[in-house]
mmCIF file of C-alpha atoms and ligand atoms in Angstrom:
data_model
loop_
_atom_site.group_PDB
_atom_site.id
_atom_site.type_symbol
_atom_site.label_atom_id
_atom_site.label_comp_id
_atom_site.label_asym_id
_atom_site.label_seq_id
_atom_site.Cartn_x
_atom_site.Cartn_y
_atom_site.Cartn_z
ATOM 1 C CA UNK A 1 32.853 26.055 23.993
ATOM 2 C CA UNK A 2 34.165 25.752 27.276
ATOM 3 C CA UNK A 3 34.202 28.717 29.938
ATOM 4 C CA UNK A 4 37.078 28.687 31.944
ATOM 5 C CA UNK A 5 36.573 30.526 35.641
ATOM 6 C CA UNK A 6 38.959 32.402 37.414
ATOM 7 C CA UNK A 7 40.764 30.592 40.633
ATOM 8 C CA UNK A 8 39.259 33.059 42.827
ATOM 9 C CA UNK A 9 35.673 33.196 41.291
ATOM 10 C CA UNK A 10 32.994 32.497 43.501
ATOM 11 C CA UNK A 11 29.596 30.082 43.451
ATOM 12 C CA UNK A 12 27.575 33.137 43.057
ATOM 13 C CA UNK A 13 30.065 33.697 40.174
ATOM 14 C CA UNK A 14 29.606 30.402 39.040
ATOM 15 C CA UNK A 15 25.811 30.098 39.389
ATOM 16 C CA UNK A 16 25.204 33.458 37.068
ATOM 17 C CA UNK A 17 27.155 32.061 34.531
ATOM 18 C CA UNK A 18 25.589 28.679 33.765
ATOM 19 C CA UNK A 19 21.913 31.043 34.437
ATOM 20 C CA UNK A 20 22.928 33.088 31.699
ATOM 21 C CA UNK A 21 23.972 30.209 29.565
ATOM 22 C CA UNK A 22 21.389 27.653 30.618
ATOM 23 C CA UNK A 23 18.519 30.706 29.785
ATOM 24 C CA UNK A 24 19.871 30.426 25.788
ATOM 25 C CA UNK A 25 18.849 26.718 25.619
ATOM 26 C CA UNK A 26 21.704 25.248 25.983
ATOM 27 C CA UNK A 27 23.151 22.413 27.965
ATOM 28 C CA UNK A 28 26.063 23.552 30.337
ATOM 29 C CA UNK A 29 28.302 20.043 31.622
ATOM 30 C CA UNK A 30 30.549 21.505 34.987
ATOM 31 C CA UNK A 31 34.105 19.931 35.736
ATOM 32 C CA UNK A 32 35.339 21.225 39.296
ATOM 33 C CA UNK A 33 38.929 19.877 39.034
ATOM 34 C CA UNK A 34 40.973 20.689 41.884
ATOM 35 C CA UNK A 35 42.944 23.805 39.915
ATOM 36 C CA UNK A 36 40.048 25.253 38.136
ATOM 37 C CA UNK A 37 36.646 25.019 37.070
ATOM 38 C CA UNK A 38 35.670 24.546 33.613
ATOM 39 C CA UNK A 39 31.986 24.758 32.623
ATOM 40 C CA UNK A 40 31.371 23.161 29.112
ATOM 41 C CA UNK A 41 28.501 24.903 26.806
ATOM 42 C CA UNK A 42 26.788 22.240 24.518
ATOM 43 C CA UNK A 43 24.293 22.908 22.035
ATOM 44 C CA UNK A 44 23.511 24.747 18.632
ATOM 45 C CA UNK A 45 26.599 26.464 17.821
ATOM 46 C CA UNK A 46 24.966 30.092 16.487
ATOM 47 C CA UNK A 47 23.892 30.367 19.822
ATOM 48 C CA UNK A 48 27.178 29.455 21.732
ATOM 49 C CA UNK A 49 29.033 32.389 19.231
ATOM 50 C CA UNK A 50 26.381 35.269 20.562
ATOM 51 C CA UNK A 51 26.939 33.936 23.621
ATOM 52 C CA UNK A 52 28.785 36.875 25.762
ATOM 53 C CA UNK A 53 30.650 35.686 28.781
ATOM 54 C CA UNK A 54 34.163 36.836 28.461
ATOM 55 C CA UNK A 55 33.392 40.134 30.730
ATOM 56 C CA UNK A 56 31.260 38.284 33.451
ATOM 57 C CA UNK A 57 32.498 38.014 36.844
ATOM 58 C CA UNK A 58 34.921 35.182 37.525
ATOM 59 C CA UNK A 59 35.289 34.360 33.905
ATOM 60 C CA UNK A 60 38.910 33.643 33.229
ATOM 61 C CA UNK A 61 38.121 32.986 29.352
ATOM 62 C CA UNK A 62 36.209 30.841 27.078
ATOM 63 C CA UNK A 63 38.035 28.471 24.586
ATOM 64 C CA UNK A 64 36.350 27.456 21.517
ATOM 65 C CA UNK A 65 35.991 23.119 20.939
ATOM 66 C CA UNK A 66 36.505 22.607 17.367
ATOM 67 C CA UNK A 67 35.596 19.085 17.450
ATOM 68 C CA UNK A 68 32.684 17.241 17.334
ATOM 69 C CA UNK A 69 32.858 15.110 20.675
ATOM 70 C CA UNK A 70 32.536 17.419 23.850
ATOM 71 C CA UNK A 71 31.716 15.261 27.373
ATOM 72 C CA UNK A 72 34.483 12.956 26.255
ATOM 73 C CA UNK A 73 37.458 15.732 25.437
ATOM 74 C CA UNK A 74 40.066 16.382 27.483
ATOM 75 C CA UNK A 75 39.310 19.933 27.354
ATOM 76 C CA UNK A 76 35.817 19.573 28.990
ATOM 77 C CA UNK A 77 37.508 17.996 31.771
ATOM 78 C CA UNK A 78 41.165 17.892 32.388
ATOM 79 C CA UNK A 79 41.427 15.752 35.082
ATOM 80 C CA UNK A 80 41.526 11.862 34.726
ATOM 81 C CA UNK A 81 37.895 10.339 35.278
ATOM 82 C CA UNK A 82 38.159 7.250 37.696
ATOM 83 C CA UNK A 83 35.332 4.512 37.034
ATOM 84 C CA UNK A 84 33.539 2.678 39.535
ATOM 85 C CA UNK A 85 32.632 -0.772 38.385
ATOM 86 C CA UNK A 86 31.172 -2.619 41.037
ATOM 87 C CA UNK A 87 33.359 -1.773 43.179
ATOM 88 C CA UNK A 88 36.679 -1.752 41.549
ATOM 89 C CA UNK A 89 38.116 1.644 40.090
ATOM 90 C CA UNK A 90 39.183 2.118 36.774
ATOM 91 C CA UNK A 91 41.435 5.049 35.671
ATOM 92 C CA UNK A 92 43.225 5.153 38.777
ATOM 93 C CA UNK A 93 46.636 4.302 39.987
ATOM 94 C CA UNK A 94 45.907 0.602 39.767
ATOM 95 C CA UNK A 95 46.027 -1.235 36.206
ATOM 96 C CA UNK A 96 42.869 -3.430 36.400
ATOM 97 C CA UNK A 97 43.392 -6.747 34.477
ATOM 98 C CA UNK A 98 40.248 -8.430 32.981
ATOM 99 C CA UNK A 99 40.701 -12.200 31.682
ATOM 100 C CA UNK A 100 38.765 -14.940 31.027
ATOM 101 C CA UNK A 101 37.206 -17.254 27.929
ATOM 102 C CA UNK A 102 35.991 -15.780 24.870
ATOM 103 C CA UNK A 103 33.130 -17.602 25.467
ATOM 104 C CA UNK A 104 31.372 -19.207 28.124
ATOM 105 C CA UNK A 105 31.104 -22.567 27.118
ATOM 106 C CA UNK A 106 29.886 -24.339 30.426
ATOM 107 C CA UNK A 107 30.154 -24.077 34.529
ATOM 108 C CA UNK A 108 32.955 -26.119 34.664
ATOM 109 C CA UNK A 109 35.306 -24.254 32.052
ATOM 110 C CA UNK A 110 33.894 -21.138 33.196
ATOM 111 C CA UNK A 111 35.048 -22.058 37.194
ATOM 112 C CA UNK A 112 38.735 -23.460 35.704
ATOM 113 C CA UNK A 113 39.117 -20.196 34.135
ATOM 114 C CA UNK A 114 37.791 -18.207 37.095
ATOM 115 C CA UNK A 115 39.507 -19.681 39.779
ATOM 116 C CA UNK A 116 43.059 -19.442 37.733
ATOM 117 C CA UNK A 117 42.841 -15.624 36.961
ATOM 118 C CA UNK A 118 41.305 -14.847 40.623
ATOM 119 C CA UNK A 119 44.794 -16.393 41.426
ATOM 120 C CA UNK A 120 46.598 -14.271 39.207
ATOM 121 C CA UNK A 121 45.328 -10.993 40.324
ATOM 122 C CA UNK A 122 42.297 -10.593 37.524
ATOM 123 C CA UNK A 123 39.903 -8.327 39.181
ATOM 124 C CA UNK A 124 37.294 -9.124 36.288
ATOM 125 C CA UNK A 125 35.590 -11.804 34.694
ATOM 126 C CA UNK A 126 35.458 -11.844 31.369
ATOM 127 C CA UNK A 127 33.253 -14.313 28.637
ATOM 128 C CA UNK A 128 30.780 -13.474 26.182
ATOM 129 C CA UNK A 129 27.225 -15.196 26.164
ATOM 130 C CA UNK A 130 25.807 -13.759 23.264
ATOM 131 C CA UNK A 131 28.871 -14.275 20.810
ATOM 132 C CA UNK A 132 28.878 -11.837 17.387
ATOM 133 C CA UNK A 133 30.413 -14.539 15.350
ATOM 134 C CA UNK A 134 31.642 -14.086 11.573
ATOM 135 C CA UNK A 135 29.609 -17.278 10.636
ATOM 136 C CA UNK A 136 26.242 -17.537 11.413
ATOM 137 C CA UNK A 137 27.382 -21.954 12.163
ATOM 138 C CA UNK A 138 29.797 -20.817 15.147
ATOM 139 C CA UNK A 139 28.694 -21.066 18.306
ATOM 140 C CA UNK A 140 26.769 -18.242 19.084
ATOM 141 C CA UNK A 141 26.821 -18.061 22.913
ATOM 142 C CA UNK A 142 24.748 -19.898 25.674
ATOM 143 C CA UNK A 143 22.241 -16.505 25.693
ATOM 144 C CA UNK A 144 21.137 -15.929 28.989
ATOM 145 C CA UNK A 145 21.918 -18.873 30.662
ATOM 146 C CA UNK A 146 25.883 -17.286 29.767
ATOM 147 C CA UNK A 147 25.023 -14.368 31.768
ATOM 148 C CA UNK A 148 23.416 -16.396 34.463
ATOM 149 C CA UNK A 149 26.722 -18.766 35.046
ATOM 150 C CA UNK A 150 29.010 -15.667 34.673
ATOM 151 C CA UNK A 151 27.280 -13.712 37.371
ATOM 152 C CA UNK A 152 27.420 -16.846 39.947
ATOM 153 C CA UNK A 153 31.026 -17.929 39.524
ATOM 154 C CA UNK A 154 32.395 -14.790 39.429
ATOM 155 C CA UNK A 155 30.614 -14.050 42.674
ATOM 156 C CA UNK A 156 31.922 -17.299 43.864
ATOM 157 C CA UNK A 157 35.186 -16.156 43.284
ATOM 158 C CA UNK A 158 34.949 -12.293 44.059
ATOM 159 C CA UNK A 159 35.486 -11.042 40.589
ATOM 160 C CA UNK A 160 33.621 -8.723 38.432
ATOM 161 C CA UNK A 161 31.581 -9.841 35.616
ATOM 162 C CA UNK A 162 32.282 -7.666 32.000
ATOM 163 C CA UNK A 163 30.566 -9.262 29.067
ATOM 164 C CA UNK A 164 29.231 -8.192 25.473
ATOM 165 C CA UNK A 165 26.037 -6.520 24.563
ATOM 166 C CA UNK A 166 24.539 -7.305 20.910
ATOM 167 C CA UNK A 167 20.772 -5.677 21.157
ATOM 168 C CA UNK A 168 19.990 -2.545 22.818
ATOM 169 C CA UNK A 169 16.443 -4.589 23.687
ATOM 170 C CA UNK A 170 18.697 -6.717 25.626
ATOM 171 C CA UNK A 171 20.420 -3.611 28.393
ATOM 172 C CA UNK A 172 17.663 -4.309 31.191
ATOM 173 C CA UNK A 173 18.782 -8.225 31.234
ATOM 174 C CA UNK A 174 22.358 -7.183 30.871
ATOM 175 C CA UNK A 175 22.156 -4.760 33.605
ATOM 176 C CA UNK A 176 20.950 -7.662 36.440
ATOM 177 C CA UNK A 177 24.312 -9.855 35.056
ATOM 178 C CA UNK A 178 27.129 -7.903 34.634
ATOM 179 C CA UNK A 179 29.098 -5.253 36.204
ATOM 180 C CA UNK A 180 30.282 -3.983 32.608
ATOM 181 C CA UNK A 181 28.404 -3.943 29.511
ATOM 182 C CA UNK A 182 30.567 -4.227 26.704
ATOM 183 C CA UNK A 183 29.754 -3.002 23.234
ATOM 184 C CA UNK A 184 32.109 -4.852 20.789
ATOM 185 C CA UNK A 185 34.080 -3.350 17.543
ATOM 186 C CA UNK A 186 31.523 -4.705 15.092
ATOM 187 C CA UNK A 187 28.724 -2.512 16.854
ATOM 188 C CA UNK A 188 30.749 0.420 18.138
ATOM 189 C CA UNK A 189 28.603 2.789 15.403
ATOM 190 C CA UNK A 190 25.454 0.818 15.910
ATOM 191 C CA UNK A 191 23.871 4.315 17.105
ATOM 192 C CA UNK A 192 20.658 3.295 18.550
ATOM 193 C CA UNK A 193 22.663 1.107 20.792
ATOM 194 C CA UNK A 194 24.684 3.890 22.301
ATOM 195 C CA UNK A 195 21.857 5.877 22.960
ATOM 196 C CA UNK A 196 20.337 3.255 24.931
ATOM 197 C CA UNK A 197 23.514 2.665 26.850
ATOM 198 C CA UNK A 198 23.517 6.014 27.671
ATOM 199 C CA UNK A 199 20.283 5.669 29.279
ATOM 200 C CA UNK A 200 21.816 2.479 31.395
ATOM 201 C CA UNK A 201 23.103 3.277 35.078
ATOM 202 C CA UNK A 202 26.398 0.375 34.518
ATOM 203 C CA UNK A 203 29.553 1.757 32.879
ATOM 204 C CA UNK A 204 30.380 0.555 29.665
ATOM 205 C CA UNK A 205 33.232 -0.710 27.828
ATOM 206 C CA UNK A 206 33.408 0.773 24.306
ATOM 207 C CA UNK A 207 36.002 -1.368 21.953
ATOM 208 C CA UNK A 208 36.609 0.188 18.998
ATOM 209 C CA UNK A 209 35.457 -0.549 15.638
ATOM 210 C CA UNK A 210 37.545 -2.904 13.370
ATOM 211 C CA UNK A 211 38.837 -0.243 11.033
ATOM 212 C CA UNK A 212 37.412 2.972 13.235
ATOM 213 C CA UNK A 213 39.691 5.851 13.514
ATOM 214 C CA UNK A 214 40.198 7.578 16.884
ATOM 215 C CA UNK A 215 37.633 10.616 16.324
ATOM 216 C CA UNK A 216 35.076 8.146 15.376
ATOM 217 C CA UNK A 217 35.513 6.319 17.985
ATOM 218 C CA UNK A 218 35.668 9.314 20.756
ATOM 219 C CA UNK A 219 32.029 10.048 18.877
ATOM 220 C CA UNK A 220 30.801 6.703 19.816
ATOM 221 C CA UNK A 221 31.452 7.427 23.449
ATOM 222 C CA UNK A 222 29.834 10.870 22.735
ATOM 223 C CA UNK A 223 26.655 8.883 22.034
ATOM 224 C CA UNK A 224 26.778 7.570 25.274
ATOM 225 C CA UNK A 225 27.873 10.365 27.318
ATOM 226 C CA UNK A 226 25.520 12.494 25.679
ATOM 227 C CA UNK A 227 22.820 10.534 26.890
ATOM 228 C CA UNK A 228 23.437 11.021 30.654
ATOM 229 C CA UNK A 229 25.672 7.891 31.195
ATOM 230 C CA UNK A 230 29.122 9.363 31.486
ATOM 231 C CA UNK A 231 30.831 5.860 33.269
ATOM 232 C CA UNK A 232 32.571 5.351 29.954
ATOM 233 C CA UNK A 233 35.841 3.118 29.506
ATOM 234 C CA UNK A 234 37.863 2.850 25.904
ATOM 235 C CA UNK A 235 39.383 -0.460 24.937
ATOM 236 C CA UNK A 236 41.721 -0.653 22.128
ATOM 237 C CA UNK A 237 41.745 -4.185 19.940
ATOM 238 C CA UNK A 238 43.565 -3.649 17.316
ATOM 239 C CA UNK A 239 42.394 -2.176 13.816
ATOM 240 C CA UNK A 240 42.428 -3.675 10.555
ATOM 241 C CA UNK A 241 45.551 -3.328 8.253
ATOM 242 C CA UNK A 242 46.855 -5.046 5.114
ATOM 243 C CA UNK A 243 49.038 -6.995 7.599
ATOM 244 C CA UNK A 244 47.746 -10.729 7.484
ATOM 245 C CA UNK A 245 49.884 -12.227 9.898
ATOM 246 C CA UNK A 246 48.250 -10.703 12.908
ATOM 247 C CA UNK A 247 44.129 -10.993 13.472
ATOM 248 C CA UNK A 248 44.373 -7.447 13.480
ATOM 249 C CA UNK A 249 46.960 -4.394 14.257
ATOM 250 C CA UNK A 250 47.526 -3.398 17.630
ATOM 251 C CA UNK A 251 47.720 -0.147 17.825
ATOM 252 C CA UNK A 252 48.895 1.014 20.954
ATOM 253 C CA UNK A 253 49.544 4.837 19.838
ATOM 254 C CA UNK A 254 46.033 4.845 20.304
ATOM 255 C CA UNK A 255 46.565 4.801 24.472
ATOM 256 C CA UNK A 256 48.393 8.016 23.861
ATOM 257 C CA UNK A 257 46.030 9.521 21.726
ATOM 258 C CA UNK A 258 43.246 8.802 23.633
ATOM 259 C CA UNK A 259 44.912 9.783 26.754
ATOM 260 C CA UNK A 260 45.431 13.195 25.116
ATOM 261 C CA UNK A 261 42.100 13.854 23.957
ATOM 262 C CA UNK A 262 39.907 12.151 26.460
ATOM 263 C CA UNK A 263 39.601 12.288 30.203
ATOM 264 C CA UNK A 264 38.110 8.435 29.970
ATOM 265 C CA UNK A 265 39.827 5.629 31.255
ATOM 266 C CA UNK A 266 41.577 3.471 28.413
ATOM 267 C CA UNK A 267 42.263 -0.845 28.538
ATOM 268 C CA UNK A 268 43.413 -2.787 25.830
ATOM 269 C CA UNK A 269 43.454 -5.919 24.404
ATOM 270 C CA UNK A 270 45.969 -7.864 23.025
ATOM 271 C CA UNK A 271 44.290 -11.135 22.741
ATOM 272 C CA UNK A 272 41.827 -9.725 19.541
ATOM 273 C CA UNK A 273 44.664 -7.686 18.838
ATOM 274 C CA UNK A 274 47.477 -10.013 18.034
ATOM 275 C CA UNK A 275 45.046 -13.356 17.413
ATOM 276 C CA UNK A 276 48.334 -15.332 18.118
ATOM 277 C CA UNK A 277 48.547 -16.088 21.965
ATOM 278 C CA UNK A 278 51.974 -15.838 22.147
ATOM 279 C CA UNK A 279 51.761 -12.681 21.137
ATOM 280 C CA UNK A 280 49.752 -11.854 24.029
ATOM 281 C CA UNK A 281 52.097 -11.321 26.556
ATOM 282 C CA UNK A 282 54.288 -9.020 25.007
ATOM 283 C CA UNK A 283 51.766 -6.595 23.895
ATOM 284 C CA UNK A 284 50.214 -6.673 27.145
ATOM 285 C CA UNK A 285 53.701 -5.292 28.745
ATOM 286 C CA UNK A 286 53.780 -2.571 26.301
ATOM 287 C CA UNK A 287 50.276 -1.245 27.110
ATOM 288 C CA UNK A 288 50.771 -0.895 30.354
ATOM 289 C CA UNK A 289 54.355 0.932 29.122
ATOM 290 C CA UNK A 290 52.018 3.082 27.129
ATOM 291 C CA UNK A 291 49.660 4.360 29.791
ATOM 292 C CA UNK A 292 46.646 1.741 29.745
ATOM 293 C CA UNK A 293 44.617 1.916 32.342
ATOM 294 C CA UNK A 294 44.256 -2.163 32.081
ATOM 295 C CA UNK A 295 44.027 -5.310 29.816
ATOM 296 C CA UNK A 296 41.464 -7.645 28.830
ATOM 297 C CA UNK A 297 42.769 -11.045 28.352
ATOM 298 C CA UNK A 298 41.344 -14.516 26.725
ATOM 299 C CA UNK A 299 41.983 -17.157 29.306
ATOM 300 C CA UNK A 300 40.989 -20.710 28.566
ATOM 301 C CA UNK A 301 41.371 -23.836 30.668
ATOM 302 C CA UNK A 302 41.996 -26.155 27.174
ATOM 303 C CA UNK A 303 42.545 -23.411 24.300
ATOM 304 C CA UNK A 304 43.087 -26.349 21.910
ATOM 305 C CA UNK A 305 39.204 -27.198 22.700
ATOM 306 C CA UNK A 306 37.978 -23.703 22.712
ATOM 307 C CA UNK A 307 34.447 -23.100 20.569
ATOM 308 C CA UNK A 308 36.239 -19.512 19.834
ATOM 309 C CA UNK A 309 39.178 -17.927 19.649
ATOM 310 C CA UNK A 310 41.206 -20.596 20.825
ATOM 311 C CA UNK A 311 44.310 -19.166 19.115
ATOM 312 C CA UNK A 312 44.279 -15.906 20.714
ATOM 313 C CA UNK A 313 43.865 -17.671 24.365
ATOM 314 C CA UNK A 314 46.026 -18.230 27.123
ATOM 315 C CA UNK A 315 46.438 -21.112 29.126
ATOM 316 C CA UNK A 316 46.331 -20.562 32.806
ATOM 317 C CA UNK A 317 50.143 -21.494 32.907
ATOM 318 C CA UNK A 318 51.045 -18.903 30.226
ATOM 319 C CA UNK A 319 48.450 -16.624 32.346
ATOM 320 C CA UNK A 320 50.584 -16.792 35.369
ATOM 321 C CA UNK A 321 53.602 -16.105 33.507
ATOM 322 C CA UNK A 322 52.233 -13.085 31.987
ATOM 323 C CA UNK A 323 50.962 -11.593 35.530
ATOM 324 C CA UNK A 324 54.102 -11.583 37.220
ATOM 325 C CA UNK A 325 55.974 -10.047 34.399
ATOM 326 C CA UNK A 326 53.159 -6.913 34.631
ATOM 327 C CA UNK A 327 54.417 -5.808 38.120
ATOM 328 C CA UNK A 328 57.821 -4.408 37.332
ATOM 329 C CA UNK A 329 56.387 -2.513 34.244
ATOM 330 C CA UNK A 330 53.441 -1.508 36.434
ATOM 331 C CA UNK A 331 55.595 0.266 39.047
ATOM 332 C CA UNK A 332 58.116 1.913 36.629
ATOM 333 C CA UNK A 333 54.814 3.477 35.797
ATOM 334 C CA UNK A 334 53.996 4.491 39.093
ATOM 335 C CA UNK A 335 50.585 2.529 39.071
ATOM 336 C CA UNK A 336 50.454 -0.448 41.279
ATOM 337 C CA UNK A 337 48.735 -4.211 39.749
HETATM 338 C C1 LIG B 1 35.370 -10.345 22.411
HETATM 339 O O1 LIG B 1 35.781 -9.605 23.299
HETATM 340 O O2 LIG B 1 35.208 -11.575 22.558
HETATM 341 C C2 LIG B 1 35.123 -9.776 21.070
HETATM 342 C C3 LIG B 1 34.269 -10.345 20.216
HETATM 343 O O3 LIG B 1 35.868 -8.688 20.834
HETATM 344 P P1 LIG B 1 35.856 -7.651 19.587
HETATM 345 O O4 LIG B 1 34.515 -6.974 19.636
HETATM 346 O O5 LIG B 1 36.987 -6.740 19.943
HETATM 347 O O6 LIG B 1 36.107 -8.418 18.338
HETATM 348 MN MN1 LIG B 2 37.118 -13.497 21.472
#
């Protein structure tokens, strides 16, 4: 349930309100937007129905949430939630592009690819050291030492570092590397992970699961939210379909739908979401047409010699071309790149 208060109602107003519902047992989340003030009533739901607020002073009305996911709807907070990750803000009027390798193979590929999306305008690093590969003969990721050379050259080159997370043992280590932990599609119901993350002070990116529907997915984040850390970010990567010709399906109605239901920031990624990289650049115009916050992007110096997801990666030439084709779209937007 959410309680809506009255323009005019006052912190005395305010502060009886959450007493009264606080004294039930139940968790009360407050969103002070700039038009109103919405407190949000969580817990067991016998006790939010005897609940009686309507008549209280400065209570506008309360408003029933039929769904299952609270801290993440749109109702619990209306207004857009900007994220702070290290530094740079996500969810605001700037789209925040995040490229890189799908892996980090070594400090020289790692500085090639660095150096030619810091030209482009990236504001994050992306590359994954612990890799969740389909065959247990792929490479699997340098481990730590991944973490270790992401951190440095993206410092050397002023970017941010967002990377995957595979083992909720691993969040403390994580934490010291990266600027954004990323939980990838294959774990985005691995539960005990969530609630870990939402123990963790970083934000986190949340892809979502290869053949997850939205409400799922908004319940994943609900994991996290639930457990204090509320710095969550959505990235869509394409679901599985019947289609074979793409890795996956796109599906960028999921920006709107997610824009609709959530106050979160949303980024998506056409790179996992095509598998083809010329695909890539077209897909990454129409998110940003949609309403994504960002992209994520596979960048690799020598695709052709990639250990993964070669296909699906840019070259820093193609890169370029893509970034200065996102402008225009950005502004028709009104968001700046
Ligand atoms: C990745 O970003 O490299 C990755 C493995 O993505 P996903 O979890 O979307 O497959
Ligand atoms: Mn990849």
């Amino acid at each position: 349930m959410i309680v809506v208060m009255k323009r005019g109602a006052t912190q005395e107003n305010l502060a009886a309100v959450v007493k009264k519902i606080e004294a039930s047992g139940l968790r009360t989340h407050l969103s002070k937007g700039e038009e109103v003030t919405i407190v949000g009533v969580i817990g067991d739901k016998k006790t939010i129905a005897n609940l009686e607020l309507q008549m209280m002073a400065g209570v506008e009305k309360t408003v029933r949430i039929t769904e299952k996911y609270k801290l993440v709807s749109r109702d619990f907070h209306p207004e857009d939630t900007i994220i702070d990750a290290g530094g740079v803000k996500i969810g605001g009027d700037e789209v925040v592009v995040m490229a890189g390798p799908c892996a980090v193979e070594s400090l020289e590929q790692l500085r090639e690819a660095a150096s030619a999306v810091k030209a482009c305008g990236a504001k994050f690093l992306r590359g994954g050291a612990f890799k969740p590969r389909t065959s247990p003969y792929d490479f699997q990721g340098l481990g730590e030492e991944g973490l270790n050379l992401l951190r440095k050259v993206a410092d050397e080159f002023n970017l941010r570092v967002v990377t995957e997370i595979v083992d909720k043992d691993d969040i403390d280590l994580f934490c010291k590397y990266a600027d954004i932990l990323q939980v990838g599609a294959r774990n985005m119901q691995n539960f005990q992970m969530l609630k870990a993350l939402g123990k963790c002070s970083k934000p986190v990116m949340l892809k979502r699961g290869l053949s997850a529907t939205i409400s799922e997915w908004l319940n994943a984040a609900e994991y996290i939210m639930s457990g204090g850390n509320e710095q969550v970010i959505f990235c869509e990567r394409g679901i599985r379909t019947y289609e074979t010709f793409t890795r996956n399906t796109l599906d960028l109605s999921a920006v709107a739908a997610v824009k609709e239901l959530s106050h979160l920031p949303i980024i998506v990624d056409p790179s996992h979401g095509t598998g083809r990289w010329k695909m890539v650049a077209p897909m990454a115009r129409a998110a940003i047409a949609a309403g994504a916050d960002g992209l994520i992007i596979e960048v690799h110096p020598n695709p052709e010699k990639a250990l993964s997801d070669g296909d699906q990666s840019l070259t820093p030439e193609a890169f370029k071309d893509l970034m200065s084709s996102l402008g225009g779209i950005a502004k028709v937007m009104g968001r700046s790149l």
